[in-house]
Structures are given as structure tokens and as C-alpha cells.
PDB file of C-alpha atoms in Angstrom:
ATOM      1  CA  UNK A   1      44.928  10.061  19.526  1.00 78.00           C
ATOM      2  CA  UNK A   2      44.907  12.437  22.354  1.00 88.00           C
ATOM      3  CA  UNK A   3      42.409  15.690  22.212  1.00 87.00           C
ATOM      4  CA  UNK A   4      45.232  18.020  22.025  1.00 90.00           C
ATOM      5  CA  UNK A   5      47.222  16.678  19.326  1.00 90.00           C
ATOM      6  CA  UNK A   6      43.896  16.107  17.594  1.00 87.00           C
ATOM      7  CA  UNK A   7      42.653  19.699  18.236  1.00 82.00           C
ATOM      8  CA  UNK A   8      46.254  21.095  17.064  1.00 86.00           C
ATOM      9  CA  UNK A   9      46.879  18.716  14.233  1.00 87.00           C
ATOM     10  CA  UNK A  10      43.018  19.691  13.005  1.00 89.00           C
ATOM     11  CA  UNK A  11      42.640  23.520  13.272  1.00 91.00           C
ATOM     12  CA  UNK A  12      39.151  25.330  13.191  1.00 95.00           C
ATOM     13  CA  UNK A  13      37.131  26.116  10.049  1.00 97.00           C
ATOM     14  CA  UNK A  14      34.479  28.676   9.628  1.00 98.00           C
ATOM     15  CA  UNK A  15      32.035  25.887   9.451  1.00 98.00           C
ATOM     16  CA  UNK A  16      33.480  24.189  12.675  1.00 97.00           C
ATOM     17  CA  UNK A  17      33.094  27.486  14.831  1.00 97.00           C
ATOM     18  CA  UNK A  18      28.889  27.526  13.664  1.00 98.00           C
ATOM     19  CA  UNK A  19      28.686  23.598  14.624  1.00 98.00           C
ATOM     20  CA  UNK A  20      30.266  24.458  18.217  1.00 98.00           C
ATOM     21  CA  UNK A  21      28.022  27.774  18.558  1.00 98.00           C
ATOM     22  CA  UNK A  22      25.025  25.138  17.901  1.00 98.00           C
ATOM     23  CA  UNK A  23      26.404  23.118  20.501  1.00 98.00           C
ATOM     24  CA  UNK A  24      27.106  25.457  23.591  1.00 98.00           C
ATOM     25  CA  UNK A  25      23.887  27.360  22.751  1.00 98.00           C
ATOM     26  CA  UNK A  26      22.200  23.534  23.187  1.00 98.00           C
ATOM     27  CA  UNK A  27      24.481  23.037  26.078  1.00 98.00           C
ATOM     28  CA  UNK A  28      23.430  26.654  27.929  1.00 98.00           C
ATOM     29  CA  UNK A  29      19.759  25.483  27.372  1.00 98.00           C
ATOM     30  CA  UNK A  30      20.498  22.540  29.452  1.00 98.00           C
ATOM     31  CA  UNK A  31      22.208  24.371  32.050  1.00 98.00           C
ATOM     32  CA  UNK A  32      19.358  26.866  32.914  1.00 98.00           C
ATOM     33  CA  UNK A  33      16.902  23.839  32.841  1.00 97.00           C
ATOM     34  CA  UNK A  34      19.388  22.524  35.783  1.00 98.00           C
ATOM     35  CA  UNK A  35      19.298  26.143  37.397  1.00 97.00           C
ATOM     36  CA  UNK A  36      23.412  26.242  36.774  1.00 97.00           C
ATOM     37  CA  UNK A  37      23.198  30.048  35.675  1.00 97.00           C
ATOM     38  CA  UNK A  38      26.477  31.092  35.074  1.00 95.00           C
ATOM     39  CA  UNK A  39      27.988  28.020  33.180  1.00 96.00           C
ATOM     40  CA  UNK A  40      24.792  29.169  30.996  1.00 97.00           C
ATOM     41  CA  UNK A  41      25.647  32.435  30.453  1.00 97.00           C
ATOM     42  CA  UNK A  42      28.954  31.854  29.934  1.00 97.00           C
ATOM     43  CA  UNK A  43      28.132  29.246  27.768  1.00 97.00           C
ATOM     44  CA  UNK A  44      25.450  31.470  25.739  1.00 98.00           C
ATOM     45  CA  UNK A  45      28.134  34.207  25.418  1.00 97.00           C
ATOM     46  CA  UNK A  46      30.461  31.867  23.750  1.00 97.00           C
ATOM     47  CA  UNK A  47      27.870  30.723  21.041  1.00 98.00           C
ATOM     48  CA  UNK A  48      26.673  34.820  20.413  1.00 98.00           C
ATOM     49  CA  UNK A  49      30.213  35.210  19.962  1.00 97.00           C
ATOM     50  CA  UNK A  50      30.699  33.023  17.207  1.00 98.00           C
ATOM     51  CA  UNK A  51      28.052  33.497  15.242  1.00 98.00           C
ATOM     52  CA  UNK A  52      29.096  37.137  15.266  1.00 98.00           C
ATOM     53  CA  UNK A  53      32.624  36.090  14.262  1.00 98.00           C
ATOM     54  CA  UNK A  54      31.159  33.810  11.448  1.00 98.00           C
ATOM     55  CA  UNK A  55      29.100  36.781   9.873  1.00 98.00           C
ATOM     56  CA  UNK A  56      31.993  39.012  10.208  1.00 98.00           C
ATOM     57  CA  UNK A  57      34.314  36.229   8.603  1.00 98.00           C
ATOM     58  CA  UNK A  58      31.211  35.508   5.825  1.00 98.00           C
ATOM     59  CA  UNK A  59      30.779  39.145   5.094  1.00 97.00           C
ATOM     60  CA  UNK A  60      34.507  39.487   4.187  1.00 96.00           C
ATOM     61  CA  UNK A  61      33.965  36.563   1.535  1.00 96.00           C
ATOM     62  CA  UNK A  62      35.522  33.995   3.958  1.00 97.00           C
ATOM     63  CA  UNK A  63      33.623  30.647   3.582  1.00 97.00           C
ATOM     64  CA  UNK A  64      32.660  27.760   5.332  1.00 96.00           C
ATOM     65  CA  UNK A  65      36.104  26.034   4.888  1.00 96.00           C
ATOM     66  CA  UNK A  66      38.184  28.838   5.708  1.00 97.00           C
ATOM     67  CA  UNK A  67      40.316  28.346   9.318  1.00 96.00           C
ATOM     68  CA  UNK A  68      39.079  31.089  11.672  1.00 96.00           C
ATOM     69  CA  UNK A  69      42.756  31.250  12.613  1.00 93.00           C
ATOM     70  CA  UNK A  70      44.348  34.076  11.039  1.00 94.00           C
ATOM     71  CA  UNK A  71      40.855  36.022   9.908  1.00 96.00           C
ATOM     72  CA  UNK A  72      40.295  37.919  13.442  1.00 95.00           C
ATOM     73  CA  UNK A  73      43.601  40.233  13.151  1.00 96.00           C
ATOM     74  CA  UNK A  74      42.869  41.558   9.696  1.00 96.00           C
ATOM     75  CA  UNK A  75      39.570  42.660  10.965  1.00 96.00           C
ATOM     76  CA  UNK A  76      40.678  44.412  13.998  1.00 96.00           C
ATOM     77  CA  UNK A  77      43.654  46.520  12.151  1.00 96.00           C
ATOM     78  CA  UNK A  78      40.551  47.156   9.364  1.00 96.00           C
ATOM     79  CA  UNK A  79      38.524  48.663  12.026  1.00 96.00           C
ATOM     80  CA  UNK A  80      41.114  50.705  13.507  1.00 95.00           C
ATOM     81  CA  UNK A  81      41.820  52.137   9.801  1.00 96.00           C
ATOM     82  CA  UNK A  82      37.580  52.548   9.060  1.00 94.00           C
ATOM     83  CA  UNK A  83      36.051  53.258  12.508  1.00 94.00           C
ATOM     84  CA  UNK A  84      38.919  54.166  15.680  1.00 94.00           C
ATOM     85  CA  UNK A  85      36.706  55.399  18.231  1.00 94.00           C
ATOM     86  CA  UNK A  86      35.266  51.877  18.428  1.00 95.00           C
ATOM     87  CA  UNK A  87      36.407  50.241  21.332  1.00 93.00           C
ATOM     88  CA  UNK A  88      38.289  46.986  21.114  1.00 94.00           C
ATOM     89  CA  UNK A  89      38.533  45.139  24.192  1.00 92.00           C
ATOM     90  CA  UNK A  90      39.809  41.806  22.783  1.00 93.00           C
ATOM     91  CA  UNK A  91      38.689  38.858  20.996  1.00 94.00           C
ATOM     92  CA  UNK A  92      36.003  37.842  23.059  1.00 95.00           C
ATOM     93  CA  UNK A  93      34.097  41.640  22.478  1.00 96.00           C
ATOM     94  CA  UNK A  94      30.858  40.912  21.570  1.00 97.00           C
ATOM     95  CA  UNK A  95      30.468  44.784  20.948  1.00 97.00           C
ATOM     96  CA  UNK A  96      33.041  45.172  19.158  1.00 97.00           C
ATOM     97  CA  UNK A  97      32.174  42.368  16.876  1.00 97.00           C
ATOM     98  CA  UNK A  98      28.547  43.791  16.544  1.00 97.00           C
ATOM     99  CA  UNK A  99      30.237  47.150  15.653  1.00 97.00           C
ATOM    100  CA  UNK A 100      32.110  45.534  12.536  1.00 98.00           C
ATOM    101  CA  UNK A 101      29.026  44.019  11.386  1.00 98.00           C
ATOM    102  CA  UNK A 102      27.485  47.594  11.152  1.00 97.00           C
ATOM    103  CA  UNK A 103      30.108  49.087   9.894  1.00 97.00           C
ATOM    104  CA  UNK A 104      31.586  45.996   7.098  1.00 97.00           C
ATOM    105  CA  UNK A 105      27.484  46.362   5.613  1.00 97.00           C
ATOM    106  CA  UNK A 106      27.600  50.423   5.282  1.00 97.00           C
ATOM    107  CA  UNK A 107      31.021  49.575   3.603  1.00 96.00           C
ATOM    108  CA  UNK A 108      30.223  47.172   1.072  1.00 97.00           C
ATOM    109  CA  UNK A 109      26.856  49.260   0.388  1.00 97.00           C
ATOM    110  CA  UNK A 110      24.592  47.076   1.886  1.00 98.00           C
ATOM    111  CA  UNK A 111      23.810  48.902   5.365  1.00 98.00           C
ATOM    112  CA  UNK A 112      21.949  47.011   7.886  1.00 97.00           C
ATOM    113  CA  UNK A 113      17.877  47.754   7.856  1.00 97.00           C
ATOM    114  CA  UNK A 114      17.151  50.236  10.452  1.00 97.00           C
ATOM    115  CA  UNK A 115      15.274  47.634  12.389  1.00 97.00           C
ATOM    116  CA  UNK A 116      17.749  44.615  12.442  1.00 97.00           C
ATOM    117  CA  UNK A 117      20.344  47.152  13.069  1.00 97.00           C
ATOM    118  CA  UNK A 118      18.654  48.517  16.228  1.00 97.00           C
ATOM    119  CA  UNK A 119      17.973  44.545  16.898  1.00 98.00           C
ATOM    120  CA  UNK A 120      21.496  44.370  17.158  1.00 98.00           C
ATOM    121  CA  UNK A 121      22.257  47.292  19.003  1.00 96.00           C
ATOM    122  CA  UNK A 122      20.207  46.241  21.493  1.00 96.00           C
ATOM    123  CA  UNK A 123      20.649  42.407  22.065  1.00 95.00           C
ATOM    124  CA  UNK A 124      24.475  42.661  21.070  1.00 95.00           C
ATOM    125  CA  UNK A 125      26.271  46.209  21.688  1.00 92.00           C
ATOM    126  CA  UNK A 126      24.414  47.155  24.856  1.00 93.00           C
ATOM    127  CA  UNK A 127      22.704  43.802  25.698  1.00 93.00           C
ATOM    128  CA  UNK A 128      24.852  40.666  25.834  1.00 95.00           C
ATOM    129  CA  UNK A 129      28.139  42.614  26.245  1.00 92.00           C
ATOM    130  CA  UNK A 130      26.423  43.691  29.565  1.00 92.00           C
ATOM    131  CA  UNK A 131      25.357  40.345  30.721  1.00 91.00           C
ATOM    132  CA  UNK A 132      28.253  38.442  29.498  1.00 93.00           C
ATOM    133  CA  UNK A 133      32.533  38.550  29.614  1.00 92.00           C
ATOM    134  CA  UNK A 134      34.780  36.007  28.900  1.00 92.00           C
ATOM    135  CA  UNK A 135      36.743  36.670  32.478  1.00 92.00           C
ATOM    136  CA  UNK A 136      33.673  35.311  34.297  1.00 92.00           C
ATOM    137  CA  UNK A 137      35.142  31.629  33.464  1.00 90.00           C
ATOM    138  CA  UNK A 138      37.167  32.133  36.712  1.00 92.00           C
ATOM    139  CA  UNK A 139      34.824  33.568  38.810  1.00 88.00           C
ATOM    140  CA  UNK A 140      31.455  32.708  40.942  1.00 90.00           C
ATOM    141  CA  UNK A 141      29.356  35.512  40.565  1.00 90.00           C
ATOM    142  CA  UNK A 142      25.807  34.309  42.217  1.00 93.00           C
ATOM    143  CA  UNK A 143      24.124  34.925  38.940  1.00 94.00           C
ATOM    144  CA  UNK A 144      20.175  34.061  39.087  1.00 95.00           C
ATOM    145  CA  UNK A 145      18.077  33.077  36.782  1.00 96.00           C
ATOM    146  CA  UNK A 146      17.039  36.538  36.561  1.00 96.00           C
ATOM    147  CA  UNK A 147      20.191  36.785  34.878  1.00 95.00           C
ATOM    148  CA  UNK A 148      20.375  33.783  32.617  1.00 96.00           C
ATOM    149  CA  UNK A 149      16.742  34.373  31.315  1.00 96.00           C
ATOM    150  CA  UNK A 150      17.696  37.932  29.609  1.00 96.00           C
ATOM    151  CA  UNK A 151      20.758  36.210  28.238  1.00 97.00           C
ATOM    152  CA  UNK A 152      19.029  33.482  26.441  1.00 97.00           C
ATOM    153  CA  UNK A 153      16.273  35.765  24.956  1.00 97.00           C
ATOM    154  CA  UNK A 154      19.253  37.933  23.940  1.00 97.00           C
ATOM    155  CA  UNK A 155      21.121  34.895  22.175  1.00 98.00           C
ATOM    156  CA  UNK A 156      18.920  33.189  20.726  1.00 98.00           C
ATOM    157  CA  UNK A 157      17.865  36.652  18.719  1.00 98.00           C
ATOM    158  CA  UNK A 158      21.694  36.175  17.323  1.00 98.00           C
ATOM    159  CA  UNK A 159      21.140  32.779  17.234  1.00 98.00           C
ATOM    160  CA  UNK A 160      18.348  32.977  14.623  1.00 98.00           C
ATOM    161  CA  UNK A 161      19.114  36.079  13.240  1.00 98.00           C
ATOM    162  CA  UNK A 162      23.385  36.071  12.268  1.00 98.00           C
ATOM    163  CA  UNK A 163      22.471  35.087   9.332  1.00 98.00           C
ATOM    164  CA  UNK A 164      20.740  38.195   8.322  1.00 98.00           C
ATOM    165  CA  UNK A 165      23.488  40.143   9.435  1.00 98.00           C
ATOM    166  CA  UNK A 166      25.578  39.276   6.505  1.00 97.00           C
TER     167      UNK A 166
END
């Protein structure tokens, strides 16, 4: 069967968005190893970006089998109604996403700790969404390692830390 009809005929779950964030993290690690910086940051943005989704998603009582498909929208009109002077960009904002986060924990009671909330103010909402936008997949942009380094400090804090965001 051809990739496309296998990828349409098979849509995304939760738990296949937090396999593929594994993967392109993996695959960014590899890429800095081989000094190709910006497939590695573009790479690295992908994977923070999903496992900010996937807390989002879990923290609205989605779960693992739930298709990601469908679950973005709902959040985005919910933030409009709860928080309006945050910025949304468009799917790919890792701010944004980092925003919800905050604001889905002060709203089910459970706010962030002051710590892993200025964590994620840092790596996410001023850090990666500096370093990292999903328009760079059609441009060179001479990024150094200078650049990829920050990046991959910067995701792998989501990497092994989503989890506590929920």
C-alpha cells in the first residue's frame, strides 16, 4: 500500500504524535552529530511541539487513543474565550501552546509550580519559539551550531519534562 493512502486511511492518535516526537528528537540528535544544523532545529522544533500538543490534549482528558485531528480547534476557540491577549500565530506556535498549558492548569486548579512554570517560560514561550518556526522548512538560514546547541538543551527540557506539565 502506498504511504499516502496508508497515512490517510490510518489517521494520528495521541499516542502516535509522542512515538514521532521520540523519533525526530532521535533524528535532530543525529543531525547535529553530522553538523546539519537546521534540519536539527527544525527537526527539534517539531518534537517540542508535540509533546506540548500531547499535554495540552492529556490535560483536557484526551487519551492516548484519541486522533489529534479535531482536538487543536477546540483549544484555540477555548483560549480566545479564557485568555485573548494571547497571541495565536497558528498551529505550529510553540508559545502559544506553552501559554495553554499555563493557563488549562490555573483552570482546572492545579496551577503550574512556580519553578516548572518559569522552566517553561523560559525554554518554551521565550526560548524555542525564538530559535525555531515552522516556515524555516523552506529556507537556508546558515544556522551554526551555536544555534542548534541552545535548541537541543531547550528541547530536551520539554522532552523530559511534558509530562509534568499535565
Amino acid at each position: 500500500m502506498p504511504l499516502r493512502q496508508f497515512i490517510q486511511g490510518n489517521p494520528e492518535t495521541l499516542s502516535d504524535m509522542l512515538l514521532a516526537a521520540d523519533d525526530r528528537y532521535r533524528e535532530a540528535e543525529q543531525l547535529i552529530l553530522a553538523q546539519e544544523f537546521e534540519g536539527a532545529i527544525y527537526l527539534l522544533g517539531y518534537a517540542a511541539e508535540m509533546w506540548l500538543k500531547a499535554a495540552c490534549m492529556l490535560l483536557q482528558g484526551h487519551r492516548n487513543t484519541t486522533l489529534v485531528k479535531g482536538t487543536l480547534a477546540p483549544i484555540r476557540k477555548w483560549m480566545q474565550t479564557v485568555s485573548p491577549t494571547v497571541p495565536f500565530t497558528d498551529y505550529h506556535d510553540l508559545a502559544f501552546f506553552g501559554e495553554v498549558i499555563l493557563r488549562l492548569r490555573l483552570h482546572l486548579g492545579r496551577p503550574l509550580a512556580a519553578g516548572l512554570a518559569t522552566d517553561l517560560q523560559a525554554h518554551v514561550i521565550r526560548g524555542l519559539q525564538e530559535e525555531w518556526i515552522v516556515d524555516m522548512r523552506y529556507r537556508r538560514s546558515g544556522l551554526t551550531a551555536t544555534d542548534a546547541w541552545p535548541a537541543l538543551a531547550r528541547t530536551w527540557w520539554v522532552k523530559n519534562n511534558w509530562t509534568n506539565l499535565i
